[in-house]
């Protein structure tokens, strides 16, 4: 663990970053200068490459947290008379619904329980019943529970129906092997402070160029207009329309270098998987149970049930924080849970230390 961080973040983002990523922020840039703009375009190119070998895609960066990029996508790419089909099995699916409703976009919802994966056959039937649907949106890893949703299967189904597929891969992109092709995605959304291990400040949308080109004038928001942002980045050689998070972008470029140095997405996925397996085995040995069966799990974050009805989460949290570990509250509706993330600059040795700390805290309470 770095000496200059008071505790390790075992959360779904912002994550524990490396010192070198944080150090990359010690430089000011002008948003009008070629040094910065070429850095932006380099980041865009590298993100596109992480998602596909094909030239059919481009990447647009958007100010704000990940939700701003989800809202920019939903608000910009659905035609004025379009209809969004939302697959919802958790808080982030629900958020996509809320965004569409707030923007007065017609929606069809395929709702599933938080602890169950979306049923592809049911989605197929609903899509047949709703020819008015133009786009389908879903979350890849539903960070509410840690469930890995069957995005590739749903994406293939969406394509059989001839619709466009929007994937919120916020908490998996960079940390799990996936591509625009493997998920049949037309728009894939993630942000700087998740598995690429940058710091917060912007999100990004990897988009099929031919689909993005059609969207001129559709955006329901000025600042979150994905098409305009794209056009400005293309025409201006990496310029953003409004003040951009310059320090965050430089840190992100460093984080991309470090992703490569680690051995790319495959190596990072192996580390996250090792973290998560070690965590679950150790927690079970300490008497905790996971909310989900192992078969539904992502390596990103894990929900654990409260061990007893009288379990005091706040006390548990404070005791762990005093031992340099910050965990995350639960978000599931029908069960008392807490969550532990296994992404970021976190390694199996850190998980061992965490388990020791949890062992101490458990015996004490
Ligand atoms: C983190 C996350 C988001 C975005 O959340 P912000 O708080 O806006 O960064 C969206 N979807 C999923 C699945 C996430 O994990």
Tab-separated table of C-alpha atoms and ligand atoms in Angstrom:
chain	number	residue	atom	x	y	z
A	1	UNK	CA	0.000	0.000	0.000
A	2	UNK	CA	1.254	3.544	-0.803
A	3	UNK	CA	2.405	5.431	2.242
A	4	UNK	CA	0.727	8.607	1.044
A	5	UNK	CA	-2.813	7.223	1.104
A	6	UNK	CA	-4.599	6.957	4.440
A	7	UNK	CA	-6.705	3.988	3.345
A	8	UNK	CA	-7.439	1.640	0.479
A	9	UNK	CA	-10.727	2.173	-1.343
A	10	UNK	CA	-12.575	-1.114	-1.814
A	11	UNK	CA	-15.407	0.610	-3.622
A	12	UNK	CA	-16.863	0.735	-7.139
A	13	UNK	CA	-15.168	4.084	-7.874
A	14	UNK	CA	-13.493	6.387	-7.377
A	15	UNK	CA	-10.880	3.722	-6.788
A	16	UNK	CA	-7.463	3.498	-5.249
A	17	UNK	CA	-5.117	4.861	-7.898
A	18	UNK	CA	-1.353	4.598	-8.197
A	19	UNK	CA	0.872	7.387	-7.004
A	20	UNK	CA	2.125	7.846	-10.592
A	21	UNK	CA	-1.448	8.434	-11.829
A	22	UNK	CA	-1.992	11.054	-9.140
A	23	UNK	CA	1.392	12.624	-9.905
A	24	UNK	CA	0.459	13.040	-13.564
A	25	UNK	CA	-1.955	15.752	-12.420
A	26	UNK	CA	0.874	18.053	-11.334
A	27	UNK	CA	0.795	19.974	-14.579
A	28	UNK	CA	-1.475	22.720	-15.889
A	29	UNK	CA	-2.630	22.727	-19.491
A	30	UNK	CA	-4.418	25.224	-21.671
A	31	UNK	CA	-7.491	23.676	-23.253
A	32	UNK	CA	-6.606	25.554	-26.470
A	33	UNK	CA	-3.064	24.293	-26.704
A	34	UNK	CA	-1.886	21.594	-29.086
A	35	UNK	CA	-0.073	19.768	-26.252
A	36	UNK	CA	-3.356	19.154	-24.490
A	37	UNK	CA	-5.473	18.608	-27.586
A	38	UNK	CA	-3.135	15.969	-28.963
A	39	UNK	CA	-3.211	14.228	-25.585
A	40	UNK	CA	-7.014	14.199	-25.790
A	41	UNK	CA	-7.010	12.722	-29.267
A	42	UNK	CA	-4.423	10.149	-28.245
A	43	UNK	CA	-6.658	9.085	-25.327
A	44	UNK	CA	-9.637	8.861	-27.702
A	45	UNK	CA	-7.689	6.685	-30.149
A	46	UNK	CA	-6.461	4.384	-27.396
A	47	UNK	CA	-9.936	3.940	-25.956
A	48	UNK	CA	-11.341	3.098	-29.364
A	49	UNK	CA	-8.546	0.536	-29.812
A	50	UNK	CA	-9.311	-1.046	-26.444
A	51	UNK	CA	-12.864	-1.628	-27.656
A	52	UNK	CA	-12.315	-2.652	-31.267
A	53	UNK	CA	-9.730	-3.214	-34.007
A	54	UNK	CA	-12.140	-1.778	-36.538
A	55	UNK	CA	-12.278	1.808	-37.823
A	56	UNK	CA	-16.061	1.829	-37.577
A	57	UNK	CA	-15.916	3.268	-34.061
A	58	UNK	CA	-14.908	6.534	-32.439
A	59	UNK	CA	-14.688	7.776	-28.870
A	60	UNK	CA	-16.252	10.920	-27.436
A	61	UNK	CA	-15.152	12.190	-24.027
A	62	UNK	CA	-17.731	13.992	-21.879
A	63	UNK	CA	-17.283	16.110	-18.755
A	64	UNK	CA	-18.814	14.877	-15.509
A	65	UNK	CA	-19.195	11.537	-13.780
A	66	UNK	CA	-20.278	8.373	-15.567
A	67	UNK	CA	-23.969	9.182	-15.262
A	68	UNK	CA	-23.435	12.339	-17.351
A	69	UNK	CA	-22.167	10.169	-20.198
A	70	UNK	CA	-25.145	7.815	-19.841
A	71	UNK	CA	-27.469	10.815	-19.923
A	72	UNK	CA	-25.565	12.320	-22.882
A	73	UNK	CA	-25.964	9.061	-24.802
A	74	UNK	CA	-29.623	8.434	-23.991
A	75	UNK	CA	-30.457	12.100	-24.583
A	76	UNK	CA	-28.551	12.356	-27.870
A	77	UNK	CA	-28.868	9.117	-29.832
A	78	UNK	CA	-32.567	8.255	-29.567
A	79	UNK	CA	-34.425	9.939	-32.449
A	80	UNK	CA	-37.222	12.419	-31.537
A	81	UNK	CA	-39.843	9.748	-32.250
A	82	UNK	CA	-37.694	6.874	-30.953
A	83	UNK	CA	-38.328	4.459	-28.115
A	84	UNK	CA	-35.824	3.113	-25.595
A	85	UNK	CA	-36.117	-0.424	-24.237
A	86	UNK	CA	-34.422	-0.639	-20.842
A	87	UNK	CA	-33.272	-3.879	-19.236
A	88	UNK	CA	-33.467	-3.251	-15.504
A	89	UNK	CA	-32.211	-5.527	-12.731
A	90	UNK	CA	-30.683	-3.024	-10.359
A	91	UNK	CA	-30.052	0.574	-9.405
A	92	UNK	CA	-28.089	1.426	-12.549
A	93	UNK	CA	-30.674	-0.047	-14.916
A	94	UNK	CA	-33.269	1.910	-12.984
A	95	UNK	CA	-31.183	5.054	-13.435
A	96	UNK	CA	-31.221	4.629	-17.235
A	97	UNK	CA	-35.036	4.407	-17.028
A	98	UNK	CA	-35.147	7.547	-14.882
A	99	UNK	CA	-32.947	9.446	-17.354
A	100	UNK	CA	-35.171	8.490	-20.308
A	101	UNK	CA	-38.341	9.384	-18.430
A	102	UNK	CA	-36.947	12.729	-17.315
A	103	UNK	CA	-36.076	13.487	-20.952
A	104	UNK	CA	-39.595	12.450	-21.994
A	105	UNK	CA	-38.314	9.673	-24.212
A	106	UNK	CA	-40.772	6.819	-24.776
A	107	UNK	CA	-39.657	3.684	-22.935
A	108	UNK	CA	-40.391	-0.021	-22.606
A	109	UNK	CA	-39.044	-1.624	-19.463
A	110	UNK	CA	-37.939	-5.218	-19.005
A	111	UNK	CA	-37.684	-5.440	-15.221
A	112	UNK	CA	-36.090	-8.363	-13.397
A	113	UNK	CA	-35.363	-8.980	-9.713
A	114	UNK	CA	-32.057	-7.592	-8.490
A	115	UNK	CA	-30.756	-11.029	-7.642
A	116	UNK	CA	-31.623	-12.614	-10.993
A	117	UNK	CA	-29.957	-12.203	-14.366
A	118	UNK	CA	-32.073	-10.687	-17.148
A	119	UNK	CA	-33.889	-13.440	-19.039
A	120	UNK	CA	-32.888	-13.266	-22.702
A	121	UNK	CA	-35.952	-15.229	-23.894
A	122	UNK	CA	-38.272	-12.791	-22.084
A	123	UNK	CA	-36.406	-9.852	-23.634
A	124	UNK	CA	-36.758	-11.476	-27.053
A	125	UNK	CA	-40.530	-11.835	-26.589
A	126	UNK	CA	-40.939	-8.254	-25.362
A	127	UNK	CA	-38.938	-6.934	-28.307
A	128	UNK	CA	-41.228	-8.839	-30.681
A	129	UNK	CA	-44.231	-7.235	-28.987
A	130	UNK	CA	-42.748	-3.737	-29.258
A	131	UNK	CA	-41.750	-2.925	-32.846
A	132	UNK	CA	-41.678	0.784	-31.902
A	133	UNK	CA	-38.430	0.223	-29.961
A	134	UNK	CA	-35.399	1.782	-31.667
A	135	UNK	CA	-32.721	1.272	-28.995
A	136	UNK	CA	-32.047	-1.157	-26.164
A	137	UNK	CA	-29.995	-0.163	-23.115
A	138	UNK	CA	-28.579	-2.349	-20.389
A	139	UNK	CA	-25.896	-2.458	-17.713
A	140	UNK	CA	-23.021	-4.919	-18.028
A	141	UNK	CA	-21.918	-5.387	-14.418
A	142	UNK	CA	-24.862	-4.280	-12.258
A	143	UNK	CA	-22.780	-2.643	-9.565
A	144	UNK	CA	-25.772	-2.775	-7.176
A	145	UNK	CA	-25.140	-6.468	-6.560
A	146	UNK	CA	-21.948	-7.248	-8.488
A	147	UNK	CA	-23.867	-9.365	-10.985
A	148	UNK	CA	-22.412	-9.806	-14.445
A	149	UNK	CA	-25.335	-9.445	-16.839
A	150	UNK	CA	-25.425	-11.487	-20.075
A	151	UNK	CA	-24.646	-8.491	-22.292
A	152	UNK	CA	-23.330	-10.484	-25.249
A	153	UNK	CA	-26.481	-12.658	-25.388
A	154	UNK	CA	-28.773	-9.654	-25.056
A	155	UNK	CA	-26.709	-7.746	-27.640
A	156	UNK	CA	-27.047	-10.609	-30.150
A	157	UNK	CA	-30.812	-10.676	-29.520
A	158	UNK	CA	-31.044	-6.889	-30.018
A	159	UNK	CA	-29.249	-7.240	-33.360
A	160	UNK	CA	-31.611	-10.029	-34.493
A	161	UNK	CA	-34.402	-7.497	-33.960
A	162	UNK	CA	-32.476	-4.838	-35.904
A	163	UNK	CA	-32.216	-2.370	-32.986
A	164	UNK	CA	-29.300	-0.329	-31.665
A	165	UNK	CA	-27.608	-1.494	-28.480
A	166	UNK	CA	-26.395	0.881	-25.745
A	167	UNK	CA	-24.232	-0.803	-23.118
A	168	UNK	CA	-23.418	0.748	-19.755
A	169	UNK	CA	-20.080	-0.985	-19.282
A	170	UNK	CA	-19.097	1.595	-16.688
A	171	UNK	CA	-17.724	-0.824	-14.135
A	172	UNK	CA	-16.270	-3.448	-16.504
A	173	UNK	CA	-14.550	-1.625	-19.381
A	174	UNK	CA	-10.768	-1.932	-18.977
A	175	UNK	CA	-11.180	-4.614	-16.317
A	176	UNK	CA	-12.891	-7.346	-18.305
A	177	UNK	CA	-12.198	-8.550	-21.814
A	178	UNK	CA	-14.977	-7.231	-24.036
A	179	UNK	CA	-15.304	-5.505	-27.387
A	180	UNK	CA	-17.896	-3.662	-29.420
A	181	UNK	CA	-18.125	-6.817	-31.538
A	182	UNK	CA	-18.375	-9.314	-28.648
A	183	UNK	CA	-21.239	-7.350	-27.063
A	184	UNK	CA	-22.832	-6.223	-30.382
A	185	UNK	CA	-22.673	-2.690	-28.946
A	186	UNK	CA	-23.324	0.462	-30.954
A	187	UNK	CA	-22.655	2.712	-27.959
A	188	UNK	CA	-20.534	1.642	-24.997
A	189	UNK	CA	-20.209	3.898	-21.968
A	190	UNK	CA	-17.624	4.008	-19.195
A	191	UNK	CA	-15.778	6.582	-17.111
A	192	UNK	CA	-12.304	7.672	-16.080
A	193	UNK	CA	-12.450	6.459	-12.495
A	194	UNK	CA	-13.391	2.825	-12.932
A	195	UNK	CA	-11.335	-0.082	-14.277
A	196	UNK	CA	-8.871	1.994	-16.293
A	197	UNK	CA	-7.931	3.303	-12.828
A	198	UNK	CA	-7.903	7.030	-13.505
A	199	UNK	CA	-9.339	9.765	-11.316
A	200	UNK	CA	-12.911	11.141	-11.578
A	201	UNK	CA	-13.871	13.957	-13.934
A	202	UNK	CA	-15.086	12.617	-17.256
A	203	UNK	CA	-16.821	9.728	-18.949
A	204	UNK	CA	-16.522	8.391	-22.466
A	205	UNK	CA	-18.735	6.903	-25.108
A	206	UNK	CA	-17.370	4.552	-27.736
A	207	UNK	CA	-19.754	4.819	-30.664
A	208	UNK	CA	-20.389	3.364	-34.083
A	209	UNK	CA	-19.605	6.314	-36.374
A	210	UNK	CA	-22.481	5.690	-38.798
A	211	UNK	CA	-24.952	5.705	-35.889
A	212	UNK	CA	-23.468	8.817	-34.302
A	213	UNK	CA	-23.518	10.647	-37.639
A	214	UNK	CA	-27.303	10.250	-37.824
A	215	UNK	CA	-27.882	11.975	-34.492
A	216	UNK	CA	-27.178	15.592	-35.435
A	217	UNK	CA	-29.737	17.901	-33.823
A	218	UNK	CA	-31.403	15.196	-31.702
A	219	UNK	CA	-29.821	16.049	-28.335
A	220	UNK	CA	-32.246	17.148	-25.637
A	221	UNK	CA	-29.493	19.031	-23.807
A	222	UNK	CA	-26.920	21.574	-24.930
A	223	UNK	CA	-24.025	20.636	-22.650
A	224	UNK	CA	-24.658	16.887	-22.973
A	225	UNK	CA	-24.914	16.896	-26.774
A	226	UNK	CA	-22.830	13.892	-27.801
A	227	UNK	CA	-22.880	14.743	-31.511
A	228	UNK	CA	-21.709	18.336	-30.996
A	229	UNK	CA	-19.014	17.206	-28.580
A	230	UNK	CA	-17.812	14.686	-31.162
A	231	UNK	CA	-17.815	17.236	-33.996
A	232	UNK	CA	-15.805	19.700	-31.907
A	233	UNK	CA	-13.268	17.023	-30.940
A	234	UNK	CA	-12.909	15.967	-34.573
A	235	UNK	CA	-12.758	19.449	-36.081
A	236	UNK	CA	-10.633	20.952	-33.302
A	237	UNK	CA	-8.061	18.147	-33.140
A	238	UNK	CA	-9.049	17.173	-29.602
A	239	UNK	CA	-10.849	20.273	-28.329
A	240	UNK	CA	-13.819	20.015	-25.964
A	241	UNK	CA	-16.738	22.424	-26.238
A	242	UNK	CA	-16.522	23.698	-22.673
A	243	UNK	CA	-13.835	23.652	-19.986
A	244	UNK	CA	-12.453	20.156	-19.834
A	245	UNK	CA	-10.906	18.313	-16.868
A	246	UNK	CA	-7.314	18.781	-18.048
A	247	UNK	CA	-5.606	17.253	-15.003
A	248	UNK	CA	-7.938	14.269	-15.051
A	249	UNK	CA	-7.217	13.629	-18.725
A	250	UNK	CA	-3.469	13.632	-18.118
A	251	UNK	CA	-3.894	11.239	-15.203
A	252	UNK	CA	-6.046	9.049	-17.438
A	253	UNK	CA	-3.342	8.916	-20.138
A	254	UNK	CA	-0.936	7.730	-17.443
A	255	UNK	CA	-3.522	5.160	-16.290
A	256	UNK	CA	-3.769	3.857	-19.870
A	257	UNK	CA	0.034	3.475	-19.947
A	258	UNK	CA	-0.144	1.525	-16.703
A	259	UNK	CA	-2.927	-0.697	-18.019
A	260	UNK	CA	-0.603	-1.594	-20.914
A	261	UNK	CA	2.356	-2.136	-18.568
A	262	UNK	CA	0.278	-4.516	-16.475
A	263	UNK	CA	-0.264	-6.650	-19.569
A	264	UNK	CA	-3.503	-5.154	-20.855
A	265	UNK	CA	-7.097	-5.938	-20.013
A	266	UNK	CA	-6.525	-9.703	-19.796
A	267	UNK	CA	-3.896	-9.326	-17.080
A	268	UNK	CA	-6.015	-6.814	-15.222
A	269	UNK	CA	-9.033	-9.100	-15.348
A	270	UNK	CA	-6.875	-11.901	-13.927
A	271	UNK	CA	-5.801	-9.698	-11.022
A	272	UNK	CA	-9.376	-8.580	-10.283
A	273	UNK	CA	-10.554	-12.184	-10.491
A	274	UNK	CA	-7.795	-13.319	-8.124
A	275	UNK	CA	-8.778	-10.503	-5.717
A	276	UNK	CA	-12.443	-11.423	-5.801
A	277	UNK	CA	-11.935	-15.187	-5.404
A	278	UNK	CA	-9.583	-14.657	-2.492
A	279	UNK	CA	-12.033	-12.248	-0.903
A	280	UNK	CA	-15.016	-14.580	-1.211
A	281	UNK	CA	-13.102	-17.636	0.044
A	282	UNK	CA	-11.750	-15.662	3.001
A	283	UNK	CA	-15.096	-14.090	3.860
A	284	UNK	CA	-16.806	-17.484	3.781
A	285	UNK	CA	-14.129	-18.834	6.117
A	286	UNK	CA	-15.027	-15.953	8.460
A	287	UNK	CA	-18.715	-16.892	8.327
A	288	UNK	CA	-20.032	-14.378	5.780
A	289	UNK	CA	-22.280	-15.298	2.864
A	290	UNK	CA	-22.471	-13.708	-0.565
A	291	UNK	CA	-25.791	-12.398	-1.837
A	292	UNK	CA	-25.333	-14.071	-5.223
A	293	UNK	CA	-24.186	-17.544	-6.213
A	294	UNK	CA	-20.656	-17.644	-7.661
A	295	UNK	CA	-21.957	-18.333	-11.183
A	296	UNK	CA	-23.585	-14.881	-11.391
A	297	UNK	CA	-20.590	-12.966	-10.081
A	298	UNK	CA	-18.365	-10.404	-11.726
A	299	UNK	CA	-14.820	-9.903	-10.424
A	300	UNK	CA	-15.679	-6.222	-9.823
A	301	UNK	CA	-17.601	-5.975	-6.573
A	302	UNK	CA	-19.275	-8.446	-4.211
A	303	UNK	CA	-22.342	-8.063	-1.997
A	304	UNK	CA	-22.252	-9.794	1.382
A	305	UNK	CA	-25.260	-10.394	3.604
A	306	UNK	CA	-25.229	-8.995	7.123
A	307	UNK	CA	-24.071	-11.981	9.236
A	308	UNK	CA	-26.680	-11.389	11.961
A	309	UNK	CA	-29.832	-9.297	12.344
A	310	UNK	CA	-28.044	-7.114	14.889
A	311	UNK	CA	-24.995	-6.502	12.688
A	312	UNK	CA	-23.891	-2.878	13.034
A	313	UNK	CA	-22.594	-1.905	9.592
A	314	UNK	CA	-21.439	1.564	10.636
A	315	UNK	CA	-19.353	0.126	13.475
A	316	UNK	CA	-17.911	-2.519	11.136
A	317	UNK	CA	-17.134	0.195	8.581
A	318	UNK	CA	-15.471	2.471	11.149
A	319	UNK	CA	-13.393	-0.378	12.607
A	320	UNK	CA	-12.178	-1.363	9.147
A	321	UNK	CA	-11.448	2.239	8.214
A	322	UNK	CA	-9.314	2.535	11.349
A	323	UNK	CA	-7.382	-0.426	9.923
A	324	UNK	CA	-6.961	1.382	6.542
A	325	UNK	CA	-9.761	-0.230	4.547
A	326	UNK	CA	-12.811	1.591	3.222
A	327	UNK	CA	-15.683	-0.663	2.154
A	328	UNK	CA	-19.068	0.233	0.659
A	329	UNK	CA	-22.662	0.145	1.874
A	330	UNK	CA	-25.182	-2.157	0.202
A	331	UNK	CA	-27.731	-1.051	-2.370
A	332	UNK	CA	-30.033	-4.053	-2.707
A	333	UNK	CA	-33.724	-3.437	-1.926
A	334	UNK	CA	-34.733	-6.725	-0.314
A	335	UNK	CA	-31.699	-7.727	1.755
A	336	UNK	CA	-29.294	-6.158	4.252
A	337	UNK	CA	-25.960	-6.157	2.519
A	338	UNK	CA	-22.629	-4.410	2.287
A	339	UNK	CA	-20.267	-4.424	-0.639
A	340	UNK	CA	-16.550	-4.865	-1.118
A	341	UNK	CA	-14.944	-3.831	-4.393
A	342	UNK	CA	-11.956	-5.677	-5.822
A	343	UNK	CA	-10.933	-3.192	-8.527
A	344	UNK	CA	-8.408	-0.344	-8.597
A	345	UNK	CA	-4.783	-0.515	-7.518
A	346	UNK	CA	-5.632	-3.383	-5.188
A	347	UNK	CA	-3.735	-6.661	-5.169
A	348	UNK	CA	-4.253	-10.114	-3.635
A	349	UNK	CA	-1.832	-9.227	-0.798
A	350	UNK	CA	-4.114	-6.280	0.081
A	351	UNK	CA	-7.084	-8.640	0.181
A	352	UNK	CA	-5.183	-10.878	2.612
A	353	UNK	CA	-4.575	-7.864	4.852
A	354	UNK	CA	-8.218	-6.887	4.579
A	355	UNK	CA	-9.300	-10.392	5.592
A	356	UNK	CA	-7.006	-10.247	8.616
A	357	UNK	CA	-8.556	-6.927	9.578
A	358	UNK	CA	-12.090	-8.289	9.128
A	359	UNK	CA	-11.116	-11.298	11.257
A	360	UNK	CA	-9.984	-8.965	14.053
A	361	UNK	CA	-13.079	-6.796	13.810
A	362	UNK	CA	-15.405	-9.816	13.730
A	363	UNK	CA	-13.913	-11.333	16.867
A	364	UNK	CA	-14.108	-7.982	18.632
A	365	UNK	CA	-17.836	-7.484	17.930
B	1	LIG	C1	-20.302	3.835	-11.483
B	1	LIG	C2	-21.397	3.454	-12.379
B	1	LIG	C3	-22.136	4.420	-13.096
B	1	LIG	C4	-21.864	5.896	-13.019
B	1	LIG	O1	-21.938	6.401	-11.766
B	1	LIG	P1	-21.370	7.855	-11.449
B	1	LIG	O2	-21.583	7.970	-9.988
B	1	LIG	O3	-22.137	8.827	-12.225
B	1	LIG	O4	-19.926	7.844	-11.859
B	1	LIG	C5	-23.088	3.986	-13.994
B	1	LIG	N1	-23.348	2.685	-14.167
B	1	LIG	C6	-22.668	1.724	-13.491
B	1	LIG	C7	-22.993	0.294	-13.755
B	1	LIG	C8	-21.684	2.077	-12.571
B	1	LIG	O5	-21.013	1.124	-11.918
